[in-house]
Amino acid sequence: MSEPEHDPKTTNEANGDLDRAREILQQTYGYSDFRGLQEDIITATLQGQDALVLMPTGGGKSLCYQLPALVREGTGVIISPLIALMQDQVAALRDLGIKAAFLNSTQTPETQAEVIASLRNGTLQLLYVAPERLLQSRTVNLLREAQLSLIAIDEAHCVSQWGHDFRADYLQLDQLAELFPGVPRLALTATADPATREEIVTRLKLCQPQRFIAGFDRPNIHYRVASRSANPRSQLLQLLTRHRGESGIIYCMSRKRTEGMAAWLSEQGYPALPYHAGLSNAQREDHQARFLREDGLIMVATIAFGMGIDKPDVRFVAHIDLPRSLEAYYQETGRAGRDGQPAEAWMTYGLQDVVKQAQMIQQSQAPDDRKRIERGKLDALLAWCETTECRRRALLAYFGEDYPAPCGNCDTCLEPPQTWDATEAAQKLLSCIYRTGQRFGAGHVLDVLLGRDTERVQQLGHQHLSTFGIGRGLTAIQWRGVLRQLMVAGYVTADAERYGALVLSPDCRPLLRGELRLTLREDVQEQRSRKAQALASTAPADMDLHDEALWEALRELRRDLAQQNNLPPYVVFQDRTLKEMVALRPKSAEQLLQLTGVGQAKLDRYGEDFLTLLHRHER
Ligand code: ADP
Ligand code: ZN
């Protein structure tokens, strides 16, 4: 362990502080114990040390600075780039009975004056502020006069000039070391490879920080990839029936598609809104706010949506078009299940995606080495889609993390994919591409293979080719699956310069000569074990009708209370708390206090309403 740098505390004092932190965790937050690295991080901060905290989304980073700030004397300052989120974060803290505030330019002068006064007189426990505001000299002067318990720098990877989220203001946060000597600083992030981690430490001038690195695994996320069926919309509906009344995000590629899909879903009885960069600011803000506040709304979005989505009860993230890379996939699916409850990451893809994405890269204006990198990322993503091993293990391996056993919570673990010897099929398909002159896309090649007598076949005289009709043993959908896998494996490429004409790569020679046998995975469109169903859904599978009625009634009460208090429903109580109410049926305030997420302030505020409802539903 490194030497505590400032404000060293004796072990006894530190132990006492940790006990106090645990007490607040239980009484104020209603949680029974620390999770993962929280205890170690809180201990270090209570001792006055700097820390670098890397934890996946939903790992519980906020408690790592909130608790020490509540235990230590003075106000904890939290620097966050996302002004839009501060309001909800602060509202949630206040609902717990914590004295929290934010400071930004959207506030009236009166409100700002109130916040400043509470900071000066030492009653403010947590202050949220954006970096640009913090760095103004009037804010700096104000904070230097106040007593600070700690400084937390959230989304610390924004300091990295090579990252996607770089913010110039973050670079100036290195001043904090000199401006506030003796105040422990924590830098927190969910995305940082080893190089970025060190960049954070250096650029923020953290002082001999302990590094707390949690794994990337998101155990509550159920991963599932299916090949696109002939009817993609009904395939999507199958997913949605498992998540009726729940919030989710559907990612797709084009703006137009988000709008069409959102309208169609709403018609089907699944309230949905589009979100993309082409909407006006006002519309985007409105849709985002509704997504946060309304229960069970679906956001159909392009990748423009996501940064700063801090909604804990997103129950599914669906990709109906391929994401750009595994990094993007991990980040996008990471928005599901932040509350630790079961959530589903679902994706469909097909031959068309493989062809289209490859073409987009080939045709882009980017320099060649950039294209090579993107091509490599696409290949890694596609290989992951086709994998027959545990998806979680493969995903974590991509990020350099070892995951030992099958996870039991992904499609390949729960329904091990069947494989088949596709050597002969591959030979037929490859020969057909060759015989038609490597000049046609998938449509025509498959027509010839299946012996379809189309106009084009007639015009070109392809009905006379030796490969005409040799593929009748498989269906068109099956052939598309074979072709897709041959492309992913690199045997066939689509030439963007020639309208996506299929071209053989030199690698297919041994295959054509029969020197190599090829095993492919059987395409699965949707086949789920009952265990998989249960793992992917929060509406507890073992609920009987009586439970279900109570569950719905609790959600309705939560919605009403949220509306009255102008809060998102999950701030009132999270899903987990409602589920425990269904399972344990508390009858008194004491019993209610035992539930996860019920502290004293919540009890005072909402206890009676929920107890009354529970009483009405007694069996
Ligand atoms: P992050 O900022 O790392 O994405 P959060 O701090 O928002 O994660 O926490 C994610 C969820 O986990 C929240 O719903 C939070 O209330 C819950 N949580 C965090 N720590 C604990 C704990 N010790 N016990 C129970 N729930 C916790
Ligand atoms: Zn698995």
XYZ file of C-alpha atoms and ligand atoms in Angstrom:
647
model
C 0.000 0.000 0.000
C 1.264 3.477 -0.755
C 1.951 6.014 1.965
C -1.037 8.189 2.785
C 0.013 11.528 1.416
C -2.094 14.063 3.224
C -4.214 14.240 6.302
C -3.031 10.903 7.610
C -5.374 9.336 10.072
C -4.672 6.743 12.676
C -6.094 3.321 11.964
C -8.559 3.640 14.796
C -9.978 6.876 13.526
C -10.154 5.435 10.042
C -12.027 2.371 11.308
C -14.485 4.586 13.098
C -15.046 6.544 9.909
C -15.652 3.383 7.946
C -18.229 2.250 10.486
C -19.926 5.596 10.129
C -19.933 5.205 6.336
C -21.531 1.779 6.680
C -24.151 3.208 8.984
C -25.068 5.872 6.434
C -25.129 3.221 3.717
C -27.705 1.285 5.694
C -29.767 4.026 7.239
C -29.808 6.607 4.486
C -29.458 4.518 1.344
C -31.100 1.382 2.670
C -28.363 -0.940 1.371
C -27.144 -3.799 3.505
C -23.451 -3.693 2.636
C -20.706 -2.354 0.370
C -20.283 -3.900 -3.011
C -17.049 -4.993 -4.673
C -14.262 -2.454 -4.312
C -16.418 0.192 -2.639
C -15.169 -0.552 0.859
C -11.492 -0.260 -0.125
C -12.039 2.917 -2.107
C -14.027 4.534 0.671
C -11.388 3.546 3.206
C -8.626 5.136 1.140
C -10.615 8.321 0.640
C -11.514 8.538 4.293
C -7.787 8.408 4.994
C -7.320 11.388 2.726
C -5.699 9.609 -0.202
C -6.163 10.265 -3.896
C -7.630 7.449 -5.955
C -8.227 6.347 -9.513
C -11.430 4.334 -9.821
C -12.229 2.262 -12.878
C -15.535 0.445 -12.620
C -18.028 -0.621 -15.248
C -21.323 1.189 -15.593
C -23.612 0.223 -12.769
C -20.669 -0.827 -10.638
C -21.562 1.677 -7.950
C -19.090 4.511 -8.437
C -21.263 7.230 -6.924
C -21.205 5.771 -3.434
C -17.400 5.782 -3.541
C -17.376 9.565 -3.232
C -20.783 10.237 -1.725
C -20.182 8.237 1.434
C -16.753 9.670 2.334
C -18.120 13.136 1.586
C -20.946 12.520 4.028
C -18.569 11.268 6.710
C -15.793 13.836 6.373
C -16.141 17.433 7.465
C -17.059 19.932 4.778
C -18.624 19.811 1.318
C -17.799 17.219 -1.322
C -17.388 18.708 -4.794
C -18.344 16.512 -7.733
C -17.169 17.560 -11.154
C -19.278 16.173 -13.947
C -19.417 17.124 -17.610
C -23.094 16.368 -17.949
C -25.093 19.330 -16.763
C -28.316 17.707 -17.942
C -27.849 14.923 -15.417
C -27.025 17.011 -12.392
C -30.600 17.928 -11.734
C -31.785 14.339 -11.474
C -28.746 13.259 -9.466
C -29.308 16.025 -6.982
C -33.050 15.352 -6.823
C -32.339 11.689 -6.035
C -29.919 12.638 -3.237
C -32.372 15.088 -1.737
C -35.030 12.431 -1.788
C -32.691 10.422 0.444
C -32.522 13.362 2.826
C -29.006 14.396 1.785
C -28.145 18.081 1.427
C -27.024 18.263 -2.157
C -27.080 20.990 -4.785
C -25.639 21.894 -8.151
C -24.364 25.170 -9.405
C -24.847 26.181 -13.013
C -25.918 28.986 -15.273
C -29.446 27.641 -15.779
C -30.278 28.593 -12.177
C -31.785 31.899 -11.124
C -29.471 34.291 -9.239
C -31.559 33.662 -6.102
C -31.087 29.924 -6.269
C -27.378 30.353 -6.884
C -27.151 32.659 -3.893
C -28.847 30.027 -1.728
C -26.433 27.338 -2.832
C -23.481 29.622 -2.170
C -24.779 30.492 1.268
C -25.173 26.834 2.225
C -21.640 26.195 1.022
C -20.303 29.087 3.096
C -22.091 28.107 6.277
C -20.982 24.514 5.926
C -24.409 22.865 5.718
C -24.046 21.686 2.134
C -22.906 18.069 1.898
C -22.495 17.586 -1.850
C -22.030 20.138 -4.615
C -22.206 19.183 -8.302
C -20.515 21.486 -10.771
C -19.383 21.363 -14.400
C -15.655 21.851 -15.030
C -16.048 25.134 -16.878
C -17.987 26.596 -13.974
C -15.568 25.285 -11.402
C -12.628 26.898 -13.172
C -14.115 30.381 -13.124
C -12.162 32.438 -10.651
C -15.239 33.401 -8.641
C -16.049 29.708 -8.108
C -12.460 28.899 -7.233
C -12.377 31.736 -4.700
C -15.657 30.629 -3.228
C -14.465 27.046 -2.833
C -11.160 28.115 -1.347
C -13.011 29.891 1.414
C -15.209 26.874 2.085
C -14.170 23.624 3.697
C -14.033 20.771 1.202
C -14.277 17.121 2.182
C -13.145 15.782 -1.178
C -13.174 16.425 -4.904
C -14.562 13.769 -7.220
C -13.865 14.000 -10.939
C -16.493 11.940 -12.741
C -16.061 10.719 -16.328
C -12.351 11.280 -15.823
C -11.497 9.783 -19.225
C -12.703 13.091 -20.714
C -9.190 14.320 -19.956
C -7.731 11.995 -22.571
C -6.989 13.774 -25.815
C -7.153 10.530 -27.758
C -10.538 9.482 -26.490
C -13.990 10.071 -27.983
C -15.171 12.193 -25.091
C -12.273 14.615 -24.806
C -13.137 17.912 -23.108
C -10.594 20.676 -23.102
C -11.851 21.970 -19.745
C -10.794 18.725 -18.130
C -7.156 19.463 -18.911
C -7.249 22.417 -16.563
C -8.380 20.335 -13.652
C -4.716 19.730 -12.857
C -4.858 23.085 -11.061
C -6.935 21.470 -8.341
C -3.833 19.841 -6.876
C -2.346 23.233 -6.021
C -5.568 25.078 -5.374
C -6.851 22.610 -2.825
C -3.901 20.950 -1.157
C -4.886 18.333 1.360
C -8.292 17.686 -0.189
C -8.422 14.083 -1.433
C -9.305 13.707 -5.086
C -10.949 10.768 -6.827
C -10.954 10.315 -10.572
C -13.719 7.957 -11.734
C -14.496 6.408 -15.092
C -16.068 3.388 -16.731
C -13.905 3.421 -19.837
C -10.154 3.551 -19.729
C -7.571 1.217 -21.173
C -4.231 1.020 -19.350
C -2.700 3.930 -21.278
C -5.686 6.184 -20.607
C -5.596 5.294 -16.917
C -2.068 6.595 -16.627
C -2.953 9.608 -18.697
C -5.698 10.415 -16.197
C -3.292 10.131 -13.268
C -0.682 12.348 -14.914
C -2.927 14.968 -16.404
C -4.989 15.424 -13.270
C -1.798 15.411 -11.177
C -3.257 12.884 -8.777
C -1.014 12.485 -5.787
C 0.268 8.899 -5.369
C -3.202 7.596 -6.050
C -4.251 4.083 -5.299
C -5.633 2.486 -8.425
C -8.848 0.562 -8.085
C -9.615 -1.404 -11.205
C -12.757 -3.507 -11.301
C -13.391 -5.975 -14.112
C -15.499 -5.153 -17.136
C -18.007 -7.908 -16.577
C -21.691 -6.993 -16.335
C -23.050 -10.222 -14.888
C -26.696 -9.147 -14.901
C -26.715 -8.525 -18.653
C -27.959 -11.443 -20.697
C -26.321 -11.484 -24.148
C -28.146 -12.797 -27.171
C -27.440 -12.615 -30.887
C -29.813 -14.023 -33.479
C -29.574 -14.091 -37.222
C -32.242 -11.959 -38.802
C -35.321 -13.898 -39.799
C -37.432 -13.392 -42.898
C -39.695 -11.238 -40.747
C -37.493 -8.964 -38.605
C -40.401 -7.033 -37.135
C -42.079 -10.075 -35.666
C -38.673 -11.131 -34.377
C -38.414 -7.796 -32.574
C -41.929 -8.191 -31.180
C -40.864 -11.486 -29.628
C -38.201 -9.605 -27.734
C -40.639 -6.909 -26.674
C -43.255 -9.295 -25.332
C -40.636 -10.397 -22.827
C -40.244 -6.764 -21.761
C -43.784 -5.456 -21.820
C -44.090 -2.221 -19.843
C -40.326 -1.916 -19.439
C -37.923 0.730 -20.675
C -35.466 -0.087 -23.409
C -33.311 1.297 -26.168
C -33.372 0.096 -29.758
C -30.323 1.154 -31.739
C -30.430 1.383 -35.496
C -28.317 3.028 -38.132
C -30.348 5.620 -39.945
C -32.441 8.533 -38.785
C -35.266 7.537 -41.065
C -35.340 4.039 -39.639
C -35.616 5.336 -36.052
C -38.689 7.359 -36.974
C -40.426 4.593 -38.901
C -39.695 2.063 -36.198
C -40.841 4.314 -33.342
C -44.127 5.036 -35.118
C -44.724 1.382 -35.865
C -43.936 0.288 -32.306
C -46.337 2.838 -30.891
C -49.048 1.409 -33.171
C -48.267 -2.049 -31.828
C -48.887 -0.847 -28.288
C -45.260 -0.257 -27.323
C -44.874 3.491 -26.665
C -41.682 4.575 -28.429
C -39.891 7.767 -29.416
C -37.193 8.416 -32.003
C -33.878 10.041 -31.152
C -31.249 11.158 -33.626
C -28.981 14.058 -34.441
C -31.415 15.437 -37.017
C -34.057 16.341 -34.445
C -34.130 19.865 -33.058
C -32.456 20.410 -29.711
C -35.803 21.000 -28.094
C -37.191 17.726 -29.439
C -34.150 15.779 -28.370
C -34.298 17.193 -24.887
C -38.003 16.506 -24.681
C -37.610 12.885 -25.785
C -34.705 12.319 -23.436
C -36.593 13.826 -20.503
C -39.630 11.672 -21.246
C -37.466 8.593 -21.453
C -36.091 9.322 -17.996
C -39.405 10.181 -16.402
C -41.900 7.824 -17.971
C -42.069 4.196 -17.089
C -41.827 1.736 -19.925
C -40.935 4.025 -22.808
C -38.777 2.715 -25.651
C -36.197 4.940 -27.297
C -35.446 4.108 -30.921
C -32.152 5.818 -31.478
C -29.070 6.238 -33.563
C -25.773 6.266 -31.714
C -26.357 9.989 -31.106
C -28.257 8.821 -28.048
C -26.550 7.589 -24.956
C -23.790 9.726 -23.543
C -25.021 10.658 -20.133
C -27.986 8.341 -19.986
C -28.061 7.609 -16.340
C -31.341 5.732 -16.198
C -30.847 2.712 -13.976
C -33.864 0.672 -15.090
C -33.241 0.255 -18.813
C -34.243 -3.399 -19.131
C -33.103 -4.101 -22.679
C -30.854 -2.718 -25.355
C -31.543 -4.038 -28.841
C -29.365 -3.621 -31.903
C -31.371 -4.127 -35.058
C -28.403 -2.949 -37.110
C -24.793 -3.856 -36.445
C -22.965 -1.584 -34.032
C -19.695 -0.081 -35.278
C -17.368 -2.180 -33.168
C -17.221 -4.297 -30.041
C -16.185 -1.199 -28.093
C -19.329 0.567 -29.244
C -21.390 -2.541 -28.554
C -20.067 -2.832 -25.031
C -20.727 0.815 -24.328
C -24.206 0.811 -25.849
C -25.341 -2.403 -24.175
C -23.780 -1.136 -20.954
C -26.688 1.248 -20.621
C -28.900 -1.710 -19.731
C -29.370 -2.818 -16.149
C -27.355 -0.236 -14.248
C -29.430 -1.095 -11.206
C -27.958 -4.579 -11.188
C -31.264 -6.234 -12.020
C -31.592 -8.638 -14.962
C -31.368 -6.931 -18.338
C -31.018 -8.123 -21.910
C -28.612 -7.156 -24.672
C -30.144 -8.406 -27.889
C -28.962 -8.149 -31.448
C -30.060 -9.390 -34.839
C -27.989 -9.207 -37.925
C -27.804 -10.712 -41.344
C -25.928 -10.979 -44.589
C -26.970 -7.484 -45.606
C -25.237 -5.914 -42.581
C -22.009 -7.696 -43.355
C -22.019 -6.513 -46.950
C -23.140 -2.964 -46.143
C -20.667 -2.299 -43.369
C -17.747 -3.600 -45.357
C -18.764 -1.396 -48.263
C -19.103 1.671 -46.094
C -15.562 1.239 -44.862
C -14.200 0.582 -48.332
C -15.944 3.608 -49.810
C -15.185 6.064 -47.021
C -12.771 8.929 -47.579
C -10.597 7.851 -44.667
C -6.886 7.176 -45.231
C -5.930 3.552 -45.828
C -4.484 2.774 -42.412
C -7.637 4.140 -40.803
C -9.702 1.888 -43.054
C -7.575 -1.072 -42.066
C -8.241 -0.385 -38.395
C -11.964 -0.108 -38.998
C -11.984 -3.259 -41.060
C -10.194 -5.029 -38.211
C -12.779 -3.814 -35.735
C -15.624 -4.942 -37.973
C -14.026 -8.373 -38.345
C -13.687 -8.715 -34.579
C -17.318 -7.783 -34.114
C -18.486 -10.224 -36.781
C -16.374 -13.025 -35.375
C -17.969 -12.365 -32.011
C -21.434 -12.535 -33.553
C -20.641 -15.931 -35.063
C -18.864 -17.358 -32.057
C -19.896 -20.718 -30.674
C -18.217 -20.106 -27.315
C -19.513 -18.144 -24.331
C -20.262 -14.606 -25.495
C -19.329 -13.019 -22.210
C -16.003 -14.744 -22.216
C -15.322 -13.709 -25.812
C -16.376 -10.121 -25.160
C -14.192 -9.786 -22.079
C -11.295 -11.453 -23.861
C -11.484 -8.705 -26.467
C -10.879 -6.212 -23.667
C -7.984 -8.246 -22.361
C -9.816 -9.765 -19.439
C -9.831 -13.450 -18.563
C -13.190 -14.912 -17.777
C -12.797 -18.474 -16.622
C -15.975 -20.474 -16.986
C -19.061 -20.501 -19.158
C -21.219 -17.696 -17.801
C -24.597 -19.385 -17.987
C -26.216 -16.104 -18.965
C -25.710 -15.833 -22.708
C -27.340 -17.583 -25.643
C -24.367 -19.788 -26.479
C -24.074 -21.005 -22.896
C -27.767 -21.673 -22.474
C -28.454 -23.201 -25.875
C -25.106 -24.383 -27.232
C -25.156 -23.724 -30.966
C -25.326 -26.729 -33.276
C -22.678 -26.981 -35.924
C -22.709 -28.844 -39.212
C -20.205 -29.911 -41.833
C -20.717 -27.258 -44.480
C -17.840 -28.225 -46.749
C -19.983 -29.370 -49.632
C -22.403 -26.458 -49.326
C -19.507 -24.015 -49.287
C -18.022 -25.628 -52.395
C -21.320 -25.251 -54.237
C -21.670 -21.620 -53.288
C -18.070 -20.735 -54.083
C -18.270 -22.468 -57.458
C -21.454 -20.616 -58.255
C -19.780 -17.290 -57.522
C -16.891 -18.356 -59.718
C -19.050 -19.626 -62.604
C -21.118 -16.443 -62.700
C -17.892 -14.513 -63.148
C -17.504 -12.865 -59.713
C -19.591 -9.999 -61.040
C -22.843 -10.318 -59.084
C -24.178 -9.650 -55.645
C -25.810 -12.188 -53.340
C -29.264 -11.875 -54.916
C -28.362 -13.165 -58.349
C -25.826 -15.719 -57.144
C -28.438 -17.310 -54.901
C -31.016 -17.240 -57.705
C -28.662 -19.288 -59.844
C -27.768 -21.601 -56.988
C -31.428 -22.238 -56.223
C -32.280 -22.658 -59.899
C -34.683 -19.744 -60.062
C -35.802 -18.843 -63.518
C -35.628 -15.052 -63.244
C -35.522 -12.551 -66.069
C -31.901 -11.807 -65.330
C -30.994 -15.475 -65.337
C -32.663 -15.756 -68.748
C -30.950 -12.665 -70.140
C -27.542 -13.854 -69.068
C -28.161 -17.450 -70.017
C -27.174 -18.537 -66.541
C -29.699 -21.359 -66.551
C -27.131 -23.245 -68.606
C -24.366 -22.975 -66.028
C -23.285 -26.206 -64.338
C -24.051 -24.630 -60.955
C -27.638 -23.714 -61.863
C -29.948 -25.260 -59.300
C -27.294 -27.269 -57.450
C -28.284 -25.588 -54.187
C -31.891 -26.736 -53.996
C -31.119 -28.803 -50.927
C -31.066 -25.706 -48.705
C -33.476 -22.776 -48.424
C -32.618 -19.229 -49.461
C -32.403 -18.197 -45.799
C -29.994 -21.034 -45.102
C -27.832 -20.062 -48.070
C -27.687 -16.494 -46.885
C -26.453 -17.810 -43.558
C -23.751 -19.862 -45.282
C -22.676 -16.917 -47.390
C -22.615 -14.597 -44.376
C -20.386 -16.965 -42.481
C -18.109 -17.461 -45.477
C -17.743 -13.689 -45.685
C -17.057 -13.330 -41.986
C -14.419 -16.053 -42.272
C -12.836 -14.122 -45.141
C -13.461 -16.614 -47.978
C -15.639 -14.188 -49.893
C -15.592 -10.406 -50.069
C -18.052 -7.913 -51.518
C -16.414 -5.425 -53.854
C -17.754 -1.968 -53.137
C -16.327 -0.549 -56.368
C -18.476 -2.999 -58.285
C -21.811 -2.655 -56.487
C -21.073 -5.326 -53.945
C -20.128 -8.059 -56.411
C -19.061 -11.207 -54.561
C -15.414 -12.072 -55.094
C -13.491 -15.167 -53.992
C -10.417 -14.684 -51.853
C -7.285 -16.797 -52.430
C -7.997 -18.524 -49.109
C -10.791 -20.564 -50.608
C -8.575 -22.701 -52.792
C -7.961 -25.481 -50.238
C -11.670 -25.482 -49.515
C -12.601 -25.841 -53.176
C -10.026 -28.578 -53.652
C -11.460 -30.468 -50.710
C -8.250 -30.211 -48.668
C -10.056 -28.468 -45.863
C -13.294 -29.240 -44.105
C -15.502 -26.400 -43.002
C -17.745 -26.392 -39.942
C -20.388 -23.697 -39.627
C -22.854 -22.882 -36.919
C -26.485 -23.612 -37.413
C -28.327 -20.309 -37.636
C -30.609 -19.636 -34.733
C -33.375 -17.154 -35.168
C -35.014 -17.375 -31.834
C -34.967 -20.424 -29.706
C -34.933 -19.917 -26.015
C -34.818 -22.172 -23.083
C -37.111 -21.309 -20.193
C -34.067 -20.564 -18.109
C -32.992 -17.967 -20.659
C -36.419 -16.374 -20.535
C -36.189 -16.021 -16.788
C -32.645 -14.685 -16.831
C -33.493 -11.966 -19.302
C -36.539 -10.579 -17.636
C -37.126 -8.676 -14.430
C -40.817 -9.303 -14.130
C -40.066 -12.203 -11.880
C -40.847 -15.415 -13.685
C -42.179 -17.067 -10.563
C -44.866 -14.430 -9.958
C -48.368 -15.798 -9.811
C -51.394 -13.771 -10.840
C -51.841 -12.353 -7.383
C -48.225 -11.202 -7.294
C -48.523 -9.728 -10.719
C -51.497 -7.612 -9.718
C -49.537 -6.309 -6.745
C -46.470 -5.661 -8.899
C -48.503 -3.586 -11.338
C -50.220 -1.722 -8.505
C -46.869 -0.913 -6.889
C -45.546 0.392 -10.163
C -48.613 2.550 -10.580
C -48.246 3.991 -7.097
C -44.588 4.679 -7.789
C -45.548 6.448 -10.988
C -48.087 8.631 -9.184
C -45.700 9.555 -6.386
C -42.978 10.311 -8.901
C -45.277 12.597 -10.809
C -46.421 14.425 -7.693
C -42.817 15.021 -6.637
C -41.566 15.736 -10.147
C -39.076 12.871 -10.001
C -38.320 9.938 -12.282
C -40.049 6.797 -10.938
C -36.757 4.996 -10.248
C -35.790 7.758 -7.824
C -38.806 6.983 -5.657
C -37.917 3.290 -5.476
C -35.930 1.085 -7.809
C -37.381 -2.069 -9.371
C -35.467 -4.184 -6.921
C -37.243 -2.595 -3.962
C -40.667 -3.173 -5.511
C -39.767 -6.763 -6.245
C -38.801 -7.289 -2.644
C -42.154 -5.836 -1.630
C -43.898 -8.443 -3.772
C -41.801 -11.276 -2.415
C -41.700 -10.311 1.254
C -44.974 -8.429 1.697
C -43.829 -6.132 4.510
C -46.576 -5.170 6.929
C -44.888 -2.565 9.112
C -42.451 0.315 8.909
C -39.748 -1.863 10.490
C -40.243 -4.559 7.886
C -40.202 -1.974 5.114
C -36.887 -0.645 6.395
C -35.361 -4.091 5.882
C -35.783 -3.843 2.123
C -32.975 -2.818 -0.202
C -33.230 0.870 -1.007
C -35.484 1.854 1.891
C -33.776 4.271 4.281
C -35.262 6.556 6.893
C -36.036 9.450 4.550
C -37.748 7.180 2.001
C -39.740 5.568 4.764
C -40.918 8.935 6.059
C -41.831 10.100 2.610
C -43.401 7.066 0.964
C -43.762 4.418 3.658
C -47.387 4.975 4.492
C -48.594 4.981 0.893
C -46.851 1.718 0.133
C -47.927 0.035 3.364
C -51.530 0.959 2.684
C -51.328 -0.504 -0.782
C -49.629 -3.653 0.499
C -52.318 -4.012 3.125
C -55.030 -3.873 0.478
C -53.320 -6.670 -1.417
C -52.922 -9.013 1.519
C -54.060 -12.488 0.662
P -22.082 3.811 -11.732
O -21.998 5.291 -11.460
O -20.809 3.090 -11.433
O -22.611 3.484 -13.090
P -24.051 3.869 -9.692
O -23.253 4.534 -8.673
O -25.080 4.665 -10.427
O -23.112 3.168 -10.746
O -24.722 2.597 -9.040
C -25.430 1.675 -9.821
C -26.576 1.073 -9.036
O -26.106 0.230 -7.989
C -27.414 2.131 -8.353
O -28.760 1.783 -8.552
C -27.012 2.058 -6.910
O -28.035 2.474 -6.092
C -26.688 0.585 -6.755
N -25.700 0.343 -5.697
C -24.475 0.878 -5.601
N -23.829 0.429 -4.512
C -24.666 -0.434 -3.895
C -24.586 -1.249 -2.721
N -23.513 -1.241 -1.951
N -25.643 -2.014 -2.416
C -26.751 -2.012 -3.182
N -26.894 -1.281 -4.301
C -25.867 -0.495 -4.665
Zn -21.875 -17.383 -21.626
